[in-house]
Coordinates of C-alpha atoms and ligand atoms in Angstrom, one line a residue:
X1 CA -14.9 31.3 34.0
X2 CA -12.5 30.1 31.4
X3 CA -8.9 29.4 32.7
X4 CA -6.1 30.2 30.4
X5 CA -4.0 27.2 29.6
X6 CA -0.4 27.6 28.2
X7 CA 2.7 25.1 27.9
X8 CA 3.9 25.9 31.2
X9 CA 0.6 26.0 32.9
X10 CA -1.7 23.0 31.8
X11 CA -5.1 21.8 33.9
X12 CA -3.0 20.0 36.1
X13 CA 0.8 19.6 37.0
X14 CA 2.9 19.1 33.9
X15 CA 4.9 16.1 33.5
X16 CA 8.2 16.9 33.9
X17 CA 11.8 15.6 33.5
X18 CA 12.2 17.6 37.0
X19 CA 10.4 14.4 38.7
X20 CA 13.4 12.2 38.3
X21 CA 10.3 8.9 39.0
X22 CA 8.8 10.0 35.6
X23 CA 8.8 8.3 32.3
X24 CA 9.4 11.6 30.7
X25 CA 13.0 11.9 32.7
X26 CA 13.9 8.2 31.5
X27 CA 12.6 9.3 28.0
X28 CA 15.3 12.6 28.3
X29 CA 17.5 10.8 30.1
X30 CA 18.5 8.0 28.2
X31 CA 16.1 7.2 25.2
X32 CA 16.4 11.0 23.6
X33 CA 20.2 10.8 23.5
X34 CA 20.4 7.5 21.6
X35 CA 17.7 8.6 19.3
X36 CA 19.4 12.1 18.6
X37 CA 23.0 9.3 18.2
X38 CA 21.2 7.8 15.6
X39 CA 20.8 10.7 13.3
X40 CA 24.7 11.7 13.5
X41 CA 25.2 7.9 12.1
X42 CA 22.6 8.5 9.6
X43 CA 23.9 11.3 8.2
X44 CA 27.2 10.0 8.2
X45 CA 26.3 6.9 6.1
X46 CA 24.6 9.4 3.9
X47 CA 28.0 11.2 3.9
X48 CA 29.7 8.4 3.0
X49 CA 27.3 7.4 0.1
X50 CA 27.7 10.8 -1.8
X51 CA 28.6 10.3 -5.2
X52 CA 32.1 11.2 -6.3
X53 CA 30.3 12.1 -9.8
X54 CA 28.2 14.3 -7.7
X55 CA 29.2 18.0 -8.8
X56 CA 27.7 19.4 -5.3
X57 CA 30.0 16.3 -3.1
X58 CA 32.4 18.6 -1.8
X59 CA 29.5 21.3 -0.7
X60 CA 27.0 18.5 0.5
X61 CA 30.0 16.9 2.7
X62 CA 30.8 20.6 4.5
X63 CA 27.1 20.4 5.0
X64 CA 27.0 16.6 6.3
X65 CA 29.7 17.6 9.0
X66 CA 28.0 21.0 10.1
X67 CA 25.3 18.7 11.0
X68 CA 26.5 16.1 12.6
X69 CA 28.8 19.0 14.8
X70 CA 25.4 20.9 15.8
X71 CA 23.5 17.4 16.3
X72 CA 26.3 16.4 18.4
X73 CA 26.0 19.9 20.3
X74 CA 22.5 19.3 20.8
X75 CA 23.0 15.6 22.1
X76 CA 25.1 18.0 25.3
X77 CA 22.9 20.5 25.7
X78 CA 20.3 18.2 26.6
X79 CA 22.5 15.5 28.2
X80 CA 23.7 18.8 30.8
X81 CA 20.4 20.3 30.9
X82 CA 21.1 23.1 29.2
X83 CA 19.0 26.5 29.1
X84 CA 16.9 26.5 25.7
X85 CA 18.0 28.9 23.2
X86 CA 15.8 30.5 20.3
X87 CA 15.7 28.7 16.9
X88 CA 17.4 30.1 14.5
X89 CA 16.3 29.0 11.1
X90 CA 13.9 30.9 8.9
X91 CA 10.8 27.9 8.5
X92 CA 7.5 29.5 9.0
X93 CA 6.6 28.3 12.5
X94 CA 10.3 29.7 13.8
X95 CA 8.7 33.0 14.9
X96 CA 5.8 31.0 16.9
X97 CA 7.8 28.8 18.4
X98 CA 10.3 31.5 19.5
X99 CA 7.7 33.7 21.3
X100 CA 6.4 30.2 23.2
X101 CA 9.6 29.5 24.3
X102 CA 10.0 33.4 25.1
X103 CA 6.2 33.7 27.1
X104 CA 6.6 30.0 29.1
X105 CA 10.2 28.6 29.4
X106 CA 12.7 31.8 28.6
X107 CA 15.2 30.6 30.9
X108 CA 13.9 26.9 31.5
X109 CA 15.8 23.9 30.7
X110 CA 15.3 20.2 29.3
X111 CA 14.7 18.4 32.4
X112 CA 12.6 21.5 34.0
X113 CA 10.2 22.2 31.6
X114 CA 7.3 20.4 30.8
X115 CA 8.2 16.9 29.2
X116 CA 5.9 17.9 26.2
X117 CA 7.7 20.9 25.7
X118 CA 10.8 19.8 26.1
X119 CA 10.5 16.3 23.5
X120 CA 8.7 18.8 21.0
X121 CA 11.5 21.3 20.9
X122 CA 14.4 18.9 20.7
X123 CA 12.3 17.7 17.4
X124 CA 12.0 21.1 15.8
X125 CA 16.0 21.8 17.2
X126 CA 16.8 18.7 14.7
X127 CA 14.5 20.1 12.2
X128 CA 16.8 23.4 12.4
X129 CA 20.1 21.7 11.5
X130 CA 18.6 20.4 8.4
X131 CA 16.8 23.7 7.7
X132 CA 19.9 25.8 8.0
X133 CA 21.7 24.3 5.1
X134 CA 21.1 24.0 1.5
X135 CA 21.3 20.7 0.3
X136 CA 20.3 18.9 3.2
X137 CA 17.1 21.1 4.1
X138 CA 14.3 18.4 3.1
X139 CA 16.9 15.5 4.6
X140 CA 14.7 13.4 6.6
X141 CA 17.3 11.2 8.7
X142 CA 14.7 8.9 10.4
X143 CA 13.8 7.8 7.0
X144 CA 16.2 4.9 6.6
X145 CA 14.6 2.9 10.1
X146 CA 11.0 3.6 8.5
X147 CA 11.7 2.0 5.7
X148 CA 13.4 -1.1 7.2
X149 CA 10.6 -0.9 9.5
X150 CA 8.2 -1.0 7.0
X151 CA 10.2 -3.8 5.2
X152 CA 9.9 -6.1 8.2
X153 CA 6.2 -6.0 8.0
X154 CA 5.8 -7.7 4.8
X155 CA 4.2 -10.5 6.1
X156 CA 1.3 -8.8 7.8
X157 CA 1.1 -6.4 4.6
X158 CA 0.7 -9.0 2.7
X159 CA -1.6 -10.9 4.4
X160 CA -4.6 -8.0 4.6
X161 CA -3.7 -7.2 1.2
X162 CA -4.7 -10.3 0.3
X163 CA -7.8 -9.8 2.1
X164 CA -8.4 -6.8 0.6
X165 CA -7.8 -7.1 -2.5
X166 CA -7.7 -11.2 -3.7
X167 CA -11.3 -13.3 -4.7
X168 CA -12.1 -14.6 -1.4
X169 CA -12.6 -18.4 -0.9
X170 CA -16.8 -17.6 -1.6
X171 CA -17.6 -19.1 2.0
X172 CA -21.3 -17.8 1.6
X173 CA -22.3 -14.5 3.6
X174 CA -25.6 -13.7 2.8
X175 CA -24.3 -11.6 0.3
X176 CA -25.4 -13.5 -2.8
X177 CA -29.1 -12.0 -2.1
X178 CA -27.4 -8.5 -2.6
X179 CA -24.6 -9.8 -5.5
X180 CA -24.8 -11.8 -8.6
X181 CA -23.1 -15.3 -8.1
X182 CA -20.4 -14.3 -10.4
X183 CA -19.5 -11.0 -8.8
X184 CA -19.5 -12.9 -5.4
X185 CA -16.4 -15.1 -6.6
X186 CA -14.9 -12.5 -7.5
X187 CA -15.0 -10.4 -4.4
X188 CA -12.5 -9.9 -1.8
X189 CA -12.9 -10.8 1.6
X190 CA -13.1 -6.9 2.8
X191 CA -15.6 -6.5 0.0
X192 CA -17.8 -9.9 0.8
X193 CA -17.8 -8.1 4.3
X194 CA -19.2 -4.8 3.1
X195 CA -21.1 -5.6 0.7
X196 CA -24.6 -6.6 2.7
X197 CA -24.7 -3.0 3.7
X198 CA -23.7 -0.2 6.1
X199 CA -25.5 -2.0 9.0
X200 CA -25.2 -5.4 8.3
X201 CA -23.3 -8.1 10.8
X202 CA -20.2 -8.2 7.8
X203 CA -19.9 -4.5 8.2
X204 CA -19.9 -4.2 11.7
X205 CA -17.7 -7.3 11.6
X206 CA -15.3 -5.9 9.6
X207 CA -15.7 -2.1 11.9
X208 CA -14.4 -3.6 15.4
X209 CA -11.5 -5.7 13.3
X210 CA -10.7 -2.5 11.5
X211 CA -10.5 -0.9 14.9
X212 CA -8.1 -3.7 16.6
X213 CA -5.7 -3.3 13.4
X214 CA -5.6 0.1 13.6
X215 CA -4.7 0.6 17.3
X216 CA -2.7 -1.9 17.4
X217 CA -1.0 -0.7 14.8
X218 CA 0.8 2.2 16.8
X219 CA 2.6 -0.6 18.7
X220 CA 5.5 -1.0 16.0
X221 CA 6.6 2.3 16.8
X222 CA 10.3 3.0 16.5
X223 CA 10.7 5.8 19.5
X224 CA 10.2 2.9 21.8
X225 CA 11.5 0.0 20.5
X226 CA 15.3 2.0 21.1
X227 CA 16.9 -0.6 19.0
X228 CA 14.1 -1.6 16.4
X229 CA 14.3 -5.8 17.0
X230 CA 13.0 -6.3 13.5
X231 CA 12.5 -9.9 14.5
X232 CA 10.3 -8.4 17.1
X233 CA 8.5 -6.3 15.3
X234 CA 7.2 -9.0 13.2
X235 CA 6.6 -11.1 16.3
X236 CA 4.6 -8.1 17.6
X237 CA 2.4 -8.1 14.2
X238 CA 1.7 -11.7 14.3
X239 CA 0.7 -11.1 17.3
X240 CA -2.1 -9.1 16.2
X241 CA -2.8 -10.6 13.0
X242 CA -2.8 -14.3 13.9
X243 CA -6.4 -15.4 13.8
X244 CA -7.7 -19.1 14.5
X245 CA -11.4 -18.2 13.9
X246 CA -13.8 -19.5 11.3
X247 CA -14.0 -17.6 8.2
X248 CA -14.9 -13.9 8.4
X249 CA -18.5 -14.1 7.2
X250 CA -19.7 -16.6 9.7
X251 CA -18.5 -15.8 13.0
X252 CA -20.2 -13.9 15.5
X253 CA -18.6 -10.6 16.9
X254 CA -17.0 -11.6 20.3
X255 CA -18.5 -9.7 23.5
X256 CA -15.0 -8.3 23.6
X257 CA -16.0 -6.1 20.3
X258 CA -13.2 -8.0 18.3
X259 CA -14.4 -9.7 15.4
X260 CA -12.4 -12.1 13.0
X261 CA -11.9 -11.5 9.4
X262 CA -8.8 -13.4 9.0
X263 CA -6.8 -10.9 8.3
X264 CA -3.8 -13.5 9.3
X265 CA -4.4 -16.8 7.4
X266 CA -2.1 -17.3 4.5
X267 CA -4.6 -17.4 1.6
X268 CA -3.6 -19.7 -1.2
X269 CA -3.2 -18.3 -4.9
X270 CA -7.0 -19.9 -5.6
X271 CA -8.3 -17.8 -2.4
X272 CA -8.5 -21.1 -0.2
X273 CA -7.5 -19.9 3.2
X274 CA -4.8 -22.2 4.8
X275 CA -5.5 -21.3 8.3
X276 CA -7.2 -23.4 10.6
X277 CA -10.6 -23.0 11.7
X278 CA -10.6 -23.5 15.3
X279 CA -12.9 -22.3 17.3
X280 CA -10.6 -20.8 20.0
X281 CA -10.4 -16.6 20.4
X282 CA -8.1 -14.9 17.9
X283 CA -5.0 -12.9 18.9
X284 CA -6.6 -9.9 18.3
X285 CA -9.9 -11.2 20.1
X286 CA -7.0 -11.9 23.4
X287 CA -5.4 -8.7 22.9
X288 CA -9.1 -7.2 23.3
X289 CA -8.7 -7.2 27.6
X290 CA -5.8 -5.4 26.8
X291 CA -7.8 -2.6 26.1
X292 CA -8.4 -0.4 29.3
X293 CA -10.6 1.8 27.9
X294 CA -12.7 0.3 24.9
X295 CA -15.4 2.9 23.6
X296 CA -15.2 0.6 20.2
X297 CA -18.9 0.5 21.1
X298 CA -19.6 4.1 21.0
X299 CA -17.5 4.8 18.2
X300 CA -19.4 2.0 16.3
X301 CA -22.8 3.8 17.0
X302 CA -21.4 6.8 15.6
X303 CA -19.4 5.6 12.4
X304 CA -23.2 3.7 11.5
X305 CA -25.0 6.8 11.1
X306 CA -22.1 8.3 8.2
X307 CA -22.8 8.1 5.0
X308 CA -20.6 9.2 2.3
X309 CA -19.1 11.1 5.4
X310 CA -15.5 12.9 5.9
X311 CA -13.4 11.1 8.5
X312 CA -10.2 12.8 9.3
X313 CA -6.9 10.6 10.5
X314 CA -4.4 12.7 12.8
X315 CA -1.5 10.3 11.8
X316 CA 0.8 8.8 13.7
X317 CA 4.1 6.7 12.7
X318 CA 4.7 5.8 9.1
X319 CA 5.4 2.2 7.7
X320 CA 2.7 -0.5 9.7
X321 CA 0.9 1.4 11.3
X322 CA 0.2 4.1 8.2
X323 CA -0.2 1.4 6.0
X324 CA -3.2 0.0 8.9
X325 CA -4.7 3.2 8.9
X326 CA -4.9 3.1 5.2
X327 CA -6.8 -0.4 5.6
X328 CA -8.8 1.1 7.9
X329 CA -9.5 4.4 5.4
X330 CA -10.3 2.4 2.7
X331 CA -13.0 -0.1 4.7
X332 CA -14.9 3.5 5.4
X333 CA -14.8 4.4 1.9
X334 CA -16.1 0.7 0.7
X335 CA -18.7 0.4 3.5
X336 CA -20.1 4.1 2.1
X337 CA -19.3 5.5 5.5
X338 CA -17.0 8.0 4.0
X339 CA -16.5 9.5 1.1
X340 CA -13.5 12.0 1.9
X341 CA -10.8 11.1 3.9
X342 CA -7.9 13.7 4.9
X343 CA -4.9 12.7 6.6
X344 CA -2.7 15.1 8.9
X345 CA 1.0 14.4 8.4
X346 CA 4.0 15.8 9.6
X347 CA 5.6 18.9 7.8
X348 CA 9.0 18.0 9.5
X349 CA 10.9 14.7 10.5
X350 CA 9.0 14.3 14.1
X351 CA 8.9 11.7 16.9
X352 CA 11.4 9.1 14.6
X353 CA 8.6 7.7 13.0
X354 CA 6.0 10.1 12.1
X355 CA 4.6 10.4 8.6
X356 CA 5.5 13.1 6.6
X357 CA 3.8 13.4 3.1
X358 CA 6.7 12.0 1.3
X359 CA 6.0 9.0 3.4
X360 CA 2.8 8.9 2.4
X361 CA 3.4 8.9 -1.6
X362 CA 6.5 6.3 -0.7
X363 CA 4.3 3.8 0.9
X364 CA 1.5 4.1 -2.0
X365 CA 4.5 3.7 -4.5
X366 CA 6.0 0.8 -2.6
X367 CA 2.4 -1.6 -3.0
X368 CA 1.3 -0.4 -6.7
X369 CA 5.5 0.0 -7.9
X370 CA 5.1 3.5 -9.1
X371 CA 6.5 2.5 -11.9
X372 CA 10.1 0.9 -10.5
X373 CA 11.4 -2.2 -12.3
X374 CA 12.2 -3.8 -8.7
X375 CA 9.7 -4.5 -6.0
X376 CA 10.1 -3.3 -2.8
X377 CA 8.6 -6.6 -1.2
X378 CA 10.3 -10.0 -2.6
X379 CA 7.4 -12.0 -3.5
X380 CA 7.5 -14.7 -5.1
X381 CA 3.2 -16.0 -4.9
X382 CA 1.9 -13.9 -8.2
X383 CA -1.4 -13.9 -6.8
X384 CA 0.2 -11.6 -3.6
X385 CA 2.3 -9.4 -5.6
X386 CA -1.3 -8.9 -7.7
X387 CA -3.1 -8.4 -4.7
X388 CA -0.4 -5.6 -3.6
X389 CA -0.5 -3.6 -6.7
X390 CA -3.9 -3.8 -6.9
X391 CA -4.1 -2.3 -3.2
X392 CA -1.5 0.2 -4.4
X393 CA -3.3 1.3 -7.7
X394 CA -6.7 1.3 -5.8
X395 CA -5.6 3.8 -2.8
X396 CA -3.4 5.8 -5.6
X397 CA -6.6 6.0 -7.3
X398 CA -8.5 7.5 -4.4
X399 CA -5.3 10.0 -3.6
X400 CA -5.6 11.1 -7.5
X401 CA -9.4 11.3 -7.2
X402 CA -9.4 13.9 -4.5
X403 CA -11.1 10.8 -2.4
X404 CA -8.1 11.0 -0.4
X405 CA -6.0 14.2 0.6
X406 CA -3.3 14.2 2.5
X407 CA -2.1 17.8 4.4
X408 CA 0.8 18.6 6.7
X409 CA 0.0 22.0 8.9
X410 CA 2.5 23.3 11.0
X411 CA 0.1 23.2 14.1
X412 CA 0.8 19.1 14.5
X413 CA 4.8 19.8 14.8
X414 CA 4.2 23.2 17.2
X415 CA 4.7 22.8 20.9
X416 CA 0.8 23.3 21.4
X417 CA -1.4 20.6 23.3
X418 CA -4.6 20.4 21.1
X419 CA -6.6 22.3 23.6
X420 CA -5.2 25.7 21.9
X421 CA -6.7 24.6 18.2
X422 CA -9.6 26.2 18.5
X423 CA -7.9 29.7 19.3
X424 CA -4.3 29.7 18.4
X425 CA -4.2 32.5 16.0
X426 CA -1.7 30.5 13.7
X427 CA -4.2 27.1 13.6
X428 CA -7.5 29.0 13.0
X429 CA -7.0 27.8 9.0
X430 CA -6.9 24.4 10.0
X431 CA -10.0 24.2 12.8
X432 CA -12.1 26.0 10.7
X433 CA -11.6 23.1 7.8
X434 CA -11.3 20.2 10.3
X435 CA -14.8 21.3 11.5
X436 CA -16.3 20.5 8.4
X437 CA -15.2 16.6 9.5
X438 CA -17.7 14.0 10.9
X439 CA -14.9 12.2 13.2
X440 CA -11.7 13.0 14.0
X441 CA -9.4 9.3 14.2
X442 CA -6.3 10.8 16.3
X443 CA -3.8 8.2 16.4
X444 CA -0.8 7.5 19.1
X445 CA 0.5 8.3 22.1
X446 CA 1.7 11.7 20.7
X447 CA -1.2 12.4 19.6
X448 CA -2.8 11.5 23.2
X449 CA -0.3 13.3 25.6
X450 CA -1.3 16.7 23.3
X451 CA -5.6 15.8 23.4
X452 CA -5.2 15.7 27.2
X453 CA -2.2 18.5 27.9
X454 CA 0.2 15.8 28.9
X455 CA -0.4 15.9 33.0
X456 CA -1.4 14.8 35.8
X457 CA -5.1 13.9 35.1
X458 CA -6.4 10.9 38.1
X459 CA -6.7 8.0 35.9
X460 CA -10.4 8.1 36.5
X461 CA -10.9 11.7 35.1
X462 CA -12.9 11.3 32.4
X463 CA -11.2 11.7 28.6
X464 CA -13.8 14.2 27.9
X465 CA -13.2 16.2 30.5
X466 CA -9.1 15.7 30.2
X467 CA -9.6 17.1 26.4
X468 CA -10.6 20.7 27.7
X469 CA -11.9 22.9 24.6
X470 CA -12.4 19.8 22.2
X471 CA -14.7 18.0 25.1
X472 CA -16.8 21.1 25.8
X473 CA -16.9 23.3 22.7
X474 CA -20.0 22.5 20.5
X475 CA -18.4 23.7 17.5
X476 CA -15.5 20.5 17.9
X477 CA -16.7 16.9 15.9
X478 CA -16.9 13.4 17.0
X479 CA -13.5 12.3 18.3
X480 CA -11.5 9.0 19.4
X481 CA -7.8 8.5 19.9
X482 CA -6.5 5.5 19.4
X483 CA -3.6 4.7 21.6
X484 CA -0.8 2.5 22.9
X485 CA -0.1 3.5 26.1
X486 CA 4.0 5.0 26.0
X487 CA 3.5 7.5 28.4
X488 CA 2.8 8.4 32.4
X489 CA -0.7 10.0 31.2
X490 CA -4.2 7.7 31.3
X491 CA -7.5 8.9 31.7
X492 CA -11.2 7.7 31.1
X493 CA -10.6 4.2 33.5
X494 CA -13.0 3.0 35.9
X495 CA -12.4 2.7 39.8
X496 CA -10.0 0.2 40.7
X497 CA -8.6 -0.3 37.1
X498 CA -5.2 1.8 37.9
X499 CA -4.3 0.1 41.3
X500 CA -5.1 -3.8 39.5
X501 CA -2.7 -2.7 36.8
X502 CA -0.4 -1.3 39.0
X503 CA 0.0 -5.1 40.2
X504 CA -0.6 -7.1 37.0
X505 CA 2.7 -5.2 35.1
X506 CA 4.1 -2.4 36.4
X507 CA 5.5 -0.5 33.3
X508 CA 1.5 -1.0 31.9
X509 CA 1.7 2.8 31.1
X510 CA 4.5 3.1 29.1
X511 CA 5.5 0.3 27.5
X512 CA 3.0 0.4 24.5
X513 CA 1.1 -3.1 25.3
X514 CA -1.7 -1.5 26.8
X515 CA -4.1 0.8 25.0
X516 CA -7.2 3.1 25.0
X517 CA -9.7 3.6 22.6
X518 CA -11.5 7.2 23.7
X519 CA -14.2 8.5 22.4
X520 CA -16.1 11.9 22.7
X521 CA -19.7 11.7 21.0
Ligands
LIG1 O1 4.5 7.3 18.0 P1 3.7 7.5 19.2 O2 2.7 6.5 19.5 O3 3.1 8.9 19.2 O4 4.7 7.5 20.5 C1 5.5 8.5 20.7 C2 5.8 8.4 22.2 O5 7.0 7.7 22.3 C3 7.8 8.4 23.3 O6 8.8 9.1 22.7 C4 8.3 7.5 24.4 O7 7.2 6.8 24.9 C5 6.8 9.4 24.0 O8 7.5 10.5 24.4 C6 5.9 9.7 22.8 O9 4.7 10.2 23.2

């Protein structure tokens, strides 16, 4: 018999900022304030900036200060564990999310509803002081740390653009038996890696580095690092990029399912790699055991069998780890895995650092210059700020092709775990033309807390079973999360795995340097 799940009544018991012990009450406690801080300073520098030759100054600063008053207001409700109140802005979800709040938590409160509930409304209470005025409606005021986010990463942009995009130092592959020897020179790494076929050794190669990248990706996420160390952030991103291996084309996958395109090495302006080539693991190849659940595997004997498939990304955070999943995106459409890919963004500012289309176009503009005098990166090796605005121009040209569409459904910004997809009246558009995908690629912790209703699941329980609807339906694709783990929630470990964690580091489920990789054939 089918159980009716709702906000306030998932499989098992909610996490809640009512269990002072729980991540999600340290999250409302003290992280959600200084976050919600943030935007009143935002939107003050923004105040401040407001052209005096700006005929609409005077209206946009009476705006500016409404803001920061109800943003402020909003910072006490939650602070005194206020009762929720009904939105009051006209956007199109407002009714929906009125009639949940209504049905599950009419006269709840911040710290005694769900944790999901709660972190989901107090992003769509923002979203409502923005949508209540007129010149500030489209204000996004978590834009400003993406972009200095993004900024920061320049080395490890660079570095797999380069790999993408620059003639690759010709190390022999094998390929030359499929290429001509003057094409071969001229190829990237990525493409050297590709280019011996959909099953070759280079592609899967390239497949389990592509995976590493892109989960590790979700670690330079603003909502956790409170006060985004940008020193750290790049630390973080070395981290994952360094790479002592040999060159990409000769090194044998590790068991660990990491392989080693050197995604890392600083290649010189004639393609010669300056990296060593030592033998030992690579970073990524050590971060592998970090991984507590790896179904890399699986998702490997899945992704082999597409050709010229759709593959959609649930995104997470914008800056790195948008611009990783676009690396990764753009190795399934060169390996002929894929031939549409369709990212789901944000329609409002959500979670600090989750892409919302404008981010998308932005990040495209920044690599190909969308036609800006300055660069957004200062480079100063021509052969880096050609291999950016090639990557740039190629991904723009996949976006203008249709290759690549990007949409933004209300349904990702609702207060709905992803078990109610397949029947919420208002999300039936969007299952209906996300089943038409091969593999869903959700990405984050978000994104995980919603796939599994964000409670308390035993570690062991196993992810398809924790993902309700999507697990058992027949009608639901292919689907992996990829995942740092920032929250109390884990499923899909084996026996024992919890309680050794539990000694090796304590805080191993929330503080983003663990990870899952979950699939569901
Ligand atoms: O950007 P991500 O990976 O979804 O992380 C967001 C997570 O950060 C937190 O805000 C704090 O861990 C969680 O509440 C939320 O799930």
């Amino acid at each position: 018999m089918a159980t009716t799940f709702n906000p306030s009544h998932p499989p098992k018991k909610a996490l809640s900022g009512s269990d002072p012990t729980s991540f999600g009450y340290a999250t409302l406690q003290s992280r959600l304030p200084v976050i919600v801080s943030k935007i009143v300073d935002d939107v003050y520098r923004a105040y401040n900036a407001l052209a005096d030759s700006d005929p609409l100054k005077k209206a946009k600063e009476q705006e500016a200060k409404k803001i920061i008053e109800t943003i402020g207001g909003l910072r006490y409700e939650l602070q005194r564990d206020k009762p929720f109140r009904p939105l009051t802005d006209t956007r199109s979800d407002v009714t929906e999310w009125n009639q949940a709040l209504a049905d599950n938590y009419g006269n709840s409160s911040w710290f005694k509803a769900s944790w999901l509930f709660a972190e989901c409304y107090l992003y769509r209470r923002i979203k409502e002081a923005f949508a209540l005025t007129e010149h500030w409606s489209d204000y996004d005021p978590f834009f400003g740390q993406k972009e200095t986010v993004f900024k920061s990463s320049q080395k490890a942009v660079v570095a797999i653009a380069v790999q993408l995009m620059s003639p690759a130092n010709g190390s022999s592959s094998g390929s030359e038996e499929h290429e001509p020897e003057e094409k071969v020179k001229s190829m990237s790494a990525m493409d050297v890696l590709v280019s011996q076929g959909p099953e070759s050794k280079g592609t899967r190669e390239a497949f389990f580095e592509m995976v590493q990248v892109c989960l590790w990706g979700n670690a330079t996420d603003l909502s956790l690092l409170d006060n985004p160390d940008l020193a750290k952030i790049e630390a973080l991103q070395r981290r994952m990029m360094m790479n002592k291996s040999s060159s990409p084309s000769s090194s044998a996958v590790s068991s660990n399912n990491s392989s080693s395109i050197n995604l890392d090495e600083q290649t010189t302006h004639d393609g010669h790699s300056g990296g060593s080539k030592g033998e030992e693991p690579s970073e990524l190849e050590k971060h592998a055991e970090k991984i507590l659940q790896n179904d890399s595997e699986l998702l490997w004997a899945k992704v082999k069998t597409l050709r010229n498939g759709r593959v959609d990304f649930i995104l997470d955070n914008a800056g790195f780890e948008l611009y990783v999943d676009l690396v990764f995106a753009d190795y399934l459409i060169r390996a002929g895995f894929a031939s549409q890919i369709v990212f789901h963004a944000k329609a409002i500012p959500w979670f600090v650092s989750d892409v919302v289309p404008f981010d998308f176009q932005w990040t495209l503009d920044q690599l190909h210059g969308g036609g800006s005098t300055t660069s957004f990166f200062n480079l100063s090796d021509p052969a880096e700020q050609l291999a950016l605005k090639d990557l740039g121009h190629k991904w723009q040209s996949y976006v203008d092709q249709g290759v690549w569409k990007v949409i933004a459904h209300d349904f990702w910004t609702s207060c709905y775990a992803f078990y109610h997809l397949p029947t919420l009246p208002s999300a039936q558009d969007l299952f209906q033309e996300m089943k038409q995908s091969d593999l869903w690629i959700f990405k984050g912790d978000l994104n995980y807390r919603k796939l599994v209703y964000d409670c308390q699941w035993p570690t062991t329980t196993p992810f398809q079973e924790a993902i309700g609807p999507l697990g058992s339906q027949q009608d639901v694709p292919s689907l992996v999360s990829f995942r740092t783990c920032k929250a109390d929630v884990v499923v899909g470990l084996k026996a024992g795995v919890e309680e050794k964690m539990n000694k090796v580091a304590k805080e191993w489920m929330v503080n983003g340097e663990y990870a899952v990789i979950s699939f569901k054939p």
